[in-house]
Amino acid sequence: MEIEPGIFARIEIEGAATITLKAGDMASLPAGARTSWHLTTPFLEFWVLQR
């Protein structure tokens, strides 16, 4: 699946809005979210988990 130019990731969240990420963007996902990720390469992830 092709993602539009300038978009590096599209995160589809079940029951919620789809998130699109560009270079330098951050996103927050709700606990337990069921997601489907569509990525271009290269893509770098940095995760912070909070309880």
Short mmCIF file of C-alpha atoms in Angstrom, two decimals, residues 12-14 32-36:
data_model
loop_
_atom_site.label_atom_id
_atom_site.label_comp_id
_atom_site.label_asym_id
_atom_site.label_seq_id
_atom_site.Cartn_x
_atom_site.Cartn_y
_atom_site.Cartn_z
CA GLU A 12 -5.07 2.70 11.80
CA ILE A 13 -6.66 2.41 15.24
CA GLU A 14 -9.67 0.13 15.59
CA GLY A 32 -4.93 -1.73 24.71
CA ALA A 33 -5.39 -0.08 21.30
CA ARG A 34 -5.66 -2.53 18.41
CA THR A 35 -3.66 -1.03 15.55
CA SER A 36 -2.51 -1.71 12.02
#
